[in-house]
mmCIF file of C-alpha atoms in Angstrom:
data_model
loop_
_atom_site.group_PDB
_atom_site.id
_atom_site.type_symbol
_atom_site.label_atom_id
_atom_site.label_comp_id
_atom_site.label_asym_id
_atom_site.label_seq_id
_atom_site.Cartn_x
_atom_site.Cartn_y
_atom_site.Cartn_z
ATOM 1 C CA MET H 1 -0.070 -0.211 0.022
ATOM 2 C CA ARG H 2 2.864 2.271 0.723
ATOM 3 C CA LEU H 3 4.101 1.997 -2.759
ATOM 4 C CA ARG H 4 0.365 2.529 -4.016
ATOM 5 C CA ARG H 5 0.341 5.962 -2.144
ATOM 6 C CA ALA H 6 3.859 6.636 -3.628
ATOM 7 C CA ALA H 7 2.499 5.984 -6.690
ATOM 8 C CA ASN H 8 -0.304 8.560 -6.397
ATOM 9 C CA MET H 9 2.199 11.055 -5.081
ATOM 10 C CA LEU H 10 4.428 10.941 -8.195
ATOM 11 C CA ALA H 11 2.484 12.265 -11.354
ATOM 12 C CA ALA H 12 6.346 10.140 -11.660
ATOM 13 C CA CYS H 13 11.868 9.867 -14.992
ATOM 14 C CA ALA H 14 16.017 10.315 -18.049
ATOM 15 C CA LEU H 15 19.459 10.427 -20.080
ATOM 16 C CA ALA H 16 21.833 13.108 -21.326
ATOM 17 C CA VAL H 17 24.814 14.356 -23.263
ATOM 18 C CA PRO H 18 28.121 12.560 -21.811
ATOM 19 C CA MET H 19 29.776 15.230 -19.814
ATOM 20 C CA ILE H 20 33.386 15.451 -18.485
ATOM 21 C CA ALA H 21 33.463 14.157 -15.094
ATOM 22 C CA SER H 22 34.221 17.421 -12.731
ATOM 23 C CA ALA H 23 31.219 19.223 -14.281
ATOM 24 C CA SER H 24 28.951 19.742 -11.479
ATOM 25 C CA ALA H 25 25.361 18.262 -10.928
ATOM 26 C CA LEU H 26 23.726 21.444 -11.677
ATOM 27 C CA ASP H 27 25.568 21.711 -14.849
ATOM 28 C CA GLN H 28 25.130 18.250 -15.684
ATOM 29 C CA PHE H 29 21.121 18.202 -15.111
ATOM 30 C CA LYS H 30 20.784 21.575 -17.052
ATOM 31 C CA ALA H 31 22.538 20.100 -20.038
ATOM 32 C CA PHE H 32 20.268 17.391 -19.700
ATOM 33 C CA VAL H 33 17.135 19.205 -19.279
ATOM 34 C CA SER H 34 18.051 21.181 -22.549
ATOM 35 C CA SER H 35 19.236 18.550 -24.729
ATOM 36 C CA THR H 36 16.438 15.742 -23.799
ATOM 37 C CA LYS H 37 13.201 16.284 -25.491
ATOM 38 C CA THR H 38 11.801 13.043 -25.467
ATOM 39 C CA ALA H 39 12.873 9.452 -23.733
ATOM 40 C CA LYS H 40 11.765 6.371 -22.740
ATOM 41 C CA GLY H 41 13.027 3.541 -20.725
ATOM 42 C CA GLU H 42 12.662 1.489 -17.296
ATOM 43 C CA PHE H 43 12.592 2.369 -13.925
ATOM 44 C CA THR H 44 12.418 0.915 -10.334
ATOM 45 C CA GLN H 45 11.318 2.053 -7.028
ATOM 46 C CA ARG H 46 11.806 1.459 -2.917
ATOM 47 C CA GLN H 47 10.046 2.844 -0.273
ATOM 48 C CA VAL H 48 12.014 3.962 3.261
ATOM 49 C CA LYS H 49 10.325 4.790 6.334
ATOM 50 C CA THR H 50 12.114 5.625 9.096
ATOM 51 C CA ALA H 51 10.404 4.952 12.668
ATOM 52 C CA ASP H 52 11.823 4.971 16.151
ATOM 53 C CA GLY H 53 15.455 5.662 14.608
ATOM 54 C CA THR H 54 15.217 2.368 11.966
ATOM 55 C CA ALA H 55 14.622 2.554 8.235
ATOM 56 C CA LYS H 56 12.063 -0.025 6.767
ATOM 57 C CA VAL H 57 12.466 -0.607 2.957
ATOM 58 C CA SER H 58 9.450 -1.854 1.400
ATOM 59 C CA SER H 59 9.449 -4.208 -1.570
ATOM 60 C CA GLN H 60 10.292 -3.236 -4.966
ATOM 61 C CA ALA H 61 7.990 -1.845 -7.486
ATOM 62 C CA SER H 62 9.127 -1.514 -11.072
ATOM 63 C CA GLY H 63 7.711 -0.613 -14.118
ATOM 64 C CA ILE H 64 8.490 1.738 -17.728
ATOM 65 C CA PHE H 65 8.208 5.232 -18.617
ATOM 66 C CA VAL H 66 7.847 7.750 -21.357
ATOM 67 C CA PHE H 67 8.155 11.448 -21.806
ATOM 68 C CA ALA H 68 7.870 14.391 -24.218
ATOM 69 C CA ARG H 69 8.277 17.895 -23.368
ATOM 70 C CA PRO H 70 6.803 19.677 -22.093
ATOM 71 C CA GLY H 71 4.134 17.684 -19.777
ATOM 72 C CA ARG H 72 3.312 14.621 -21.867
ATOM 73 C CA PHE H 73 4.655 11.336 -20.310
ATOM 74 C CA ILE H 74 3.378 7.616 -19.549
ATOM 75 C CA TRP H 75 4.416 6.678 -16.229
ATOM 76 C CA LYS H 76 3.337 2.926 -15.867
ATOM 77 C CA TYR H 77 3.869 0.574 -12.964
ATOM 78 C CA GLN H 78 3.747 -3.174 -13.717
ATOM 79 C CA LYS H 79 5.353 -4.871 -10.648
ATOM 80 C CA PRO H 80 4.009 -6.221 -8.022
ATOM 81 C CA TYR H 81 0.681 -4.400 -9.279
ATOM 82 C CA GLU H 82 -0.264 -2.549 -12.457
ATOM 83 C CA GLN H 83 -1.117 1.476 -12.016
ATOM 84 C CA LEU H 84 -0.408 4.022 -14.861
ATOM 85 C CA LEU H 85 0.188 7.903 -14.906
ATOM 86 C CA GLN H 86 -0.392 9.607 -18.154
ATOM 87 C CA ALA H 87 -0.714 12.933 -19.379
ATOM 88 C CA ASP H 88 -1.444 14.458 -22.502
ATOM 89 C CA GLY H 89 0.093 17.909 -21.987
ATOM 90 C CA ASP H 90 -3.261 19.082 -20.567
ATOM 91 C CA LYS H 91 -4.505 16.284 -18.066
ATOM 92 C CA LEU H 92 -3.186 14.114 -16.121
ATOM 93 C CA TYR H 93 -4.595 10.405 -15.957
ATOM 94 C CA ILE H 94 -4.363 8.129 -12.850
ATOM 95 C CA TYR H 95 -5.491 4.662 -13.727
ATOM 96 C CA ASP H 96 -5.963 1.640 -11.080
ATOM 97 C CA LYS H 97 -6.424 -1.247 -12.760
ATOM 98 C CA ASP H 98 -7.403 -3.272 -9.823
ATOM 99 C CA LEU H 99 -10.060 -0.991 -9.209
ATOM 100 C CA ASN H 100 -11.045 -0.237 -12.890
ATOM 101 C CA GLN H 101 -11.053 3.470 -11.807
ATOM 102 C CA VAL H 102 -9.554 6.678 -13.694
ATOM 103 C CA THR H 103 -8.686 9.867 -11.757
ATOM 104 C CA VAL H 104 -8.399 13.024 -14.022
ATOM 105 C CA LYS H 105 -6.537 16.098 -12.864
ATOM 106 C CA PRO H 106 -5.775 19.383 -14.405
ATOM 107 C CA LEU H 107 -2.245 18.965 -15.586
ATOM 108 C CA GLY H 108 -0.679 22.178 -14.217
ATOM 109 C CA ASP H 109 -2.372 21.527 -10.663
ATOM 110 C CA ALA H 110 -0.970 18.398 -11.181
ATOM 111 C CA LEU H 111 2.574 18.849 -11.847
ATOM 112 C CA GLY H 112 3.802 22.414 -10.088
ATOM 113 C CA SER H 113 6.544 21.655 -7.935
ATOM 114 C CA SER H 114 6.650 17.618 -8.392
ATOM 115 C CA PRO H 115 9.182 15.103 -9.620
ATOM 116 C CA ALA H 116 7.510 15.003 -12.819
ATOM 117 C CA ALA H 117 7.719 18.527 -13.293
ATOM 118 C CA ILE H 118 11.568 18.247 -12.769
ATOM 119 C CA LEU H 119 12.029 15.504 -15.476
ATOM 120 C CA PHE H 120 8.821 15.898 -17.655
ATOM 121 C CA GLY H 121 8.164 19.859 -17.368
ATOM 122 C CA SER H 122 9.558 22.672 -19.072
ATOM 123 C CA ASN H 123 13.339 24.006 -19.017
ATOM 124 C CA ASP H 124 12.254 26.725 -16.354
ATOM 125 C CA LEU H 125 13.256 24.932 -13.381
ATOM 126 C CA GLU H 126 14.190 27.718 -11.187
ATOM 127 C CA LYS H 127 10.912 28.867 -11.782
ATOM 128 C CA ASN H 128 9.625 26.160 -9.097
ATOM 129 C CA PHE H 129 12.577 24.980 -7.422
ATOM 130 C CA ARG H 130 15.850 26.303 -5.534
ATOM 131 C CA LEU H 131 18.720 24.475 -6.768
ATOM 132 C CA LYS H 132 21.897 23.752 -5.202
ATOM 133 C CA GLU H 133 24.819 21.207 -5.028
ATOM 134 C CA GLY H 134 24.223 17.997 -2.872
ATOM 135 C CA GLY H 135 27.748 16.789 -2.916
ATOM 136 C CA THR H 136 29.216 13.088 -4.098
ATOM 137 C CA LYS H 137 27.452 9.904 -2.761
ATOM 138 C CA ASP H 138 27.532 6.218 -4.256
ATOM 139 C CA GLY H 139 29.581 7.440 -7.145
ATOM 140 C CA LEU H 140 27.123 9.829 -8.555
ATOM 141 C CA GLU H 141 27.265 13.901 -8.367
ATOM 142 C CA TRP H 142 23.805 15.012 -6.480
ATOM 143 C CA LEU H 143 21.657 18.085 -7.011
ATOM 144 C CA GLU H 144 19.073 19.194 -4.356
ATOM 145 C CA ALA H 145 16.072 20.591 -5.693
ATOM 146 C CA THR H 146 13.584 22.367 -3.046
ATOM 147 C CA PRO H 147 10.440 23.279 -3.975
ATOM 148 C CA LYS H 148 9.933 26.960 -3.746
ATOM 149 C CA THR H 149 6.166 26.590 -2.444
ATOM 150 C CA LYS H 150 4.993 24.766 0.250
ATOM 151 C CA ASP H 151 1.699 23.602 -1.069
ATOM 152 C CA THR H 152 3.767 20.440 -2.517
ATOM 153 C CA THR H 153 3.932 16.642 -1.459
ATOM 154 C CA PHE H 154 7.801 16.758 -1.062
ATOM 155 C CA GLU H 155 10.044 18.510 0.855
ATOM 156 C CA ARG H 156 12.825 17.796 -0.995
ATOM 157 C CA ILE H 157 14.248 16.311 -4.256
ATOM 158 C CA GLY H 158 17.402 14.757 -4.660
ATOM 159 C CA ILE H 159 18.751 14.048 -8.223
ATOM 160 C CA GLY H 160 22.166 11.941 -8.812
ATOM 161 C CA LEU H 161 23.694 12.306 -11.956
ATOM 162 C CA LYS H 162 26.937 10.372 -13.534
ATOM 163 C CA ASP H 163 28.363 11.576 -16.871
ATOM 164 C CA GLY H 164 25.285 13.709 -17.547
ATOM 165 C CA VAL H 165 23.130 11.049 -16.970
ATOM 166 C CA PRO H 166 20.381 11.182 -14.106
ATOM 167 C CA GLN H 167 20.648 7.494 -12.509
ATOM 168 C CA ALA H 168 18.497 8.051 -9.380
ATOM 169 C CA MET H 169 15.920 10.464 -7.681
ATOM 170 C CA GLU H 170 15.648 10.458 -3.814
ATOM 171 C CA LEU H 171 12.318 11.803 -2.866
ATOM 172 C CA ARG H 172 11.574 12.841 0.907
ATOM 173 C CA ASP H 173 7.858 13.964 1.928
ATOM 174 C CA SER H 174 6.961 15.760 5.139
ATOM 175 C CA PHE H 175 6.046 12.372 7.045
ATOM 176 C CA GLY H 176 9.797 11.264 6.906
ATOM 177 C CA GLN H 177 9.394 8.963 3.949
ATOM 178 C CA ILE H 178 11.752 8.586 1.187
ATOM 179 C CA SER H 179 11.146 6.783 -2.246
ATOM 180 C CA LEU H 180 14.258 5.787 -3.714
ATOM 181 C CA LEU H 181 14.088 5.763 -7.410
ATOM 182 C CA SER H 182 16.829 4.299 -9.901
ATOM 183 C CA PHE H 183 17.001 4.298 -14.131
ATOM 184 C CA PRO H 184 18.558 1.233 -15.044
ATOM 185 C CA LYS H 185 17.761 1.602 -18.855
ATOM 186 C CA PHE H 186 16.959 4.685 -20.701
ATOM 187 C CA GLU H 187 16.976 5.299 -24.516
ATOM 188 C CA LYS H 188 17.334 9.480 -25.331
ATOM 189 C CA ASN H 189 15.203 11.346 -28.043
ATOM 190 C CA PRO H 190 13.414 8.412 -29.782
ATOM 191 C CA PRO H 191 10.829 9.513 -32.252
ATOM 192 C CA LEU H 192 7.416 9.962 -30.149
ATOM 193 C CA GLY H 193 4.096 11.340 -31.672
ATOM 194 C CA ALA H 194 1.616 13.202 -29.627
ATOM 195 C CA GLU H 195 -0.961 10.765 -30.118
ATOM 196 C CA GLN H 196 1.048 8.369 -28.141
ATOM 197 C CA PHE H 197 -0.224 10.378 -25.014
ATOM 198 C CA ARG H 198 -3.481 10.171 -25.965
ATOM 199 C CA PHE H 199 -5.304 8.276 -22.941
ATOM 200 C CA VAL H 200 -8.455 6.226 -23.745
ATOM 201 C CA VAL H 201 -10.491 5.088 -20.749
ATOM 202 C CA PRO H 202 -10.627 1.360 -20.320
ATOM 203 C CA LYS H 203 -14.368 -0.137 -20.574
ATOM 204 C CA GLY H 204 -16.349 0.213 -17.608
ATOM 205 C CA ALA H 205 -13.894 1.962 -15.704
ATOM 206 C CA ASP H 206 -15.299 4.392 -13.205
ATOM 207 C CA VAL H 207 -13.927 8.211 -13.912
ATOM 208 C CA PHE H 208 -13.396 11.034 -11.252
ATOM 209 C CA ARG H 209 -12.513 14.510 -12.122
ATOM 210 C CA GLN H 210 -10.766 17.092 -9.853
#
């Protein structure tokens, strides 16, 4: 259930041009954003919740993603359950296969200062985030993004890069829960058409609009 809640929070990914090893995380990420118009690949996700000083790691979820800037993406969980987040540039659709239920939201309200806005949105990162270097950890250069508005699910978002490629994200919420994302497979700038992001409501699904 924690992974299911995290899926709903995410709305929630990336490759870039190889860069010299000495480049800062901020420089690497800005180059990635400016050079990556479309992408597709795979992701894994784990949840970490700290209670009484003990970190508990949930089972792993995995799936695929596709995106085309700005604001069109598919984020599909395949294991351990199926759930789909899909945006067509105007609206965000969240489909829960088990419940056969679709939730529809205006995309602008759903993105805002979310991780999806960083990876799938426009190039104007500093409009919604304060960006700073996060140091080196696990062989990656980390960028720290803090939402400028308090009306957001996440308090802080970390992006780990290597050779200009985002390879991991850490999403920290106000309840002490951390979502850990990694991107084991990534294809940059594949040809994608806008029709690929058109959402079709599954037969018999209940639709809720917010």
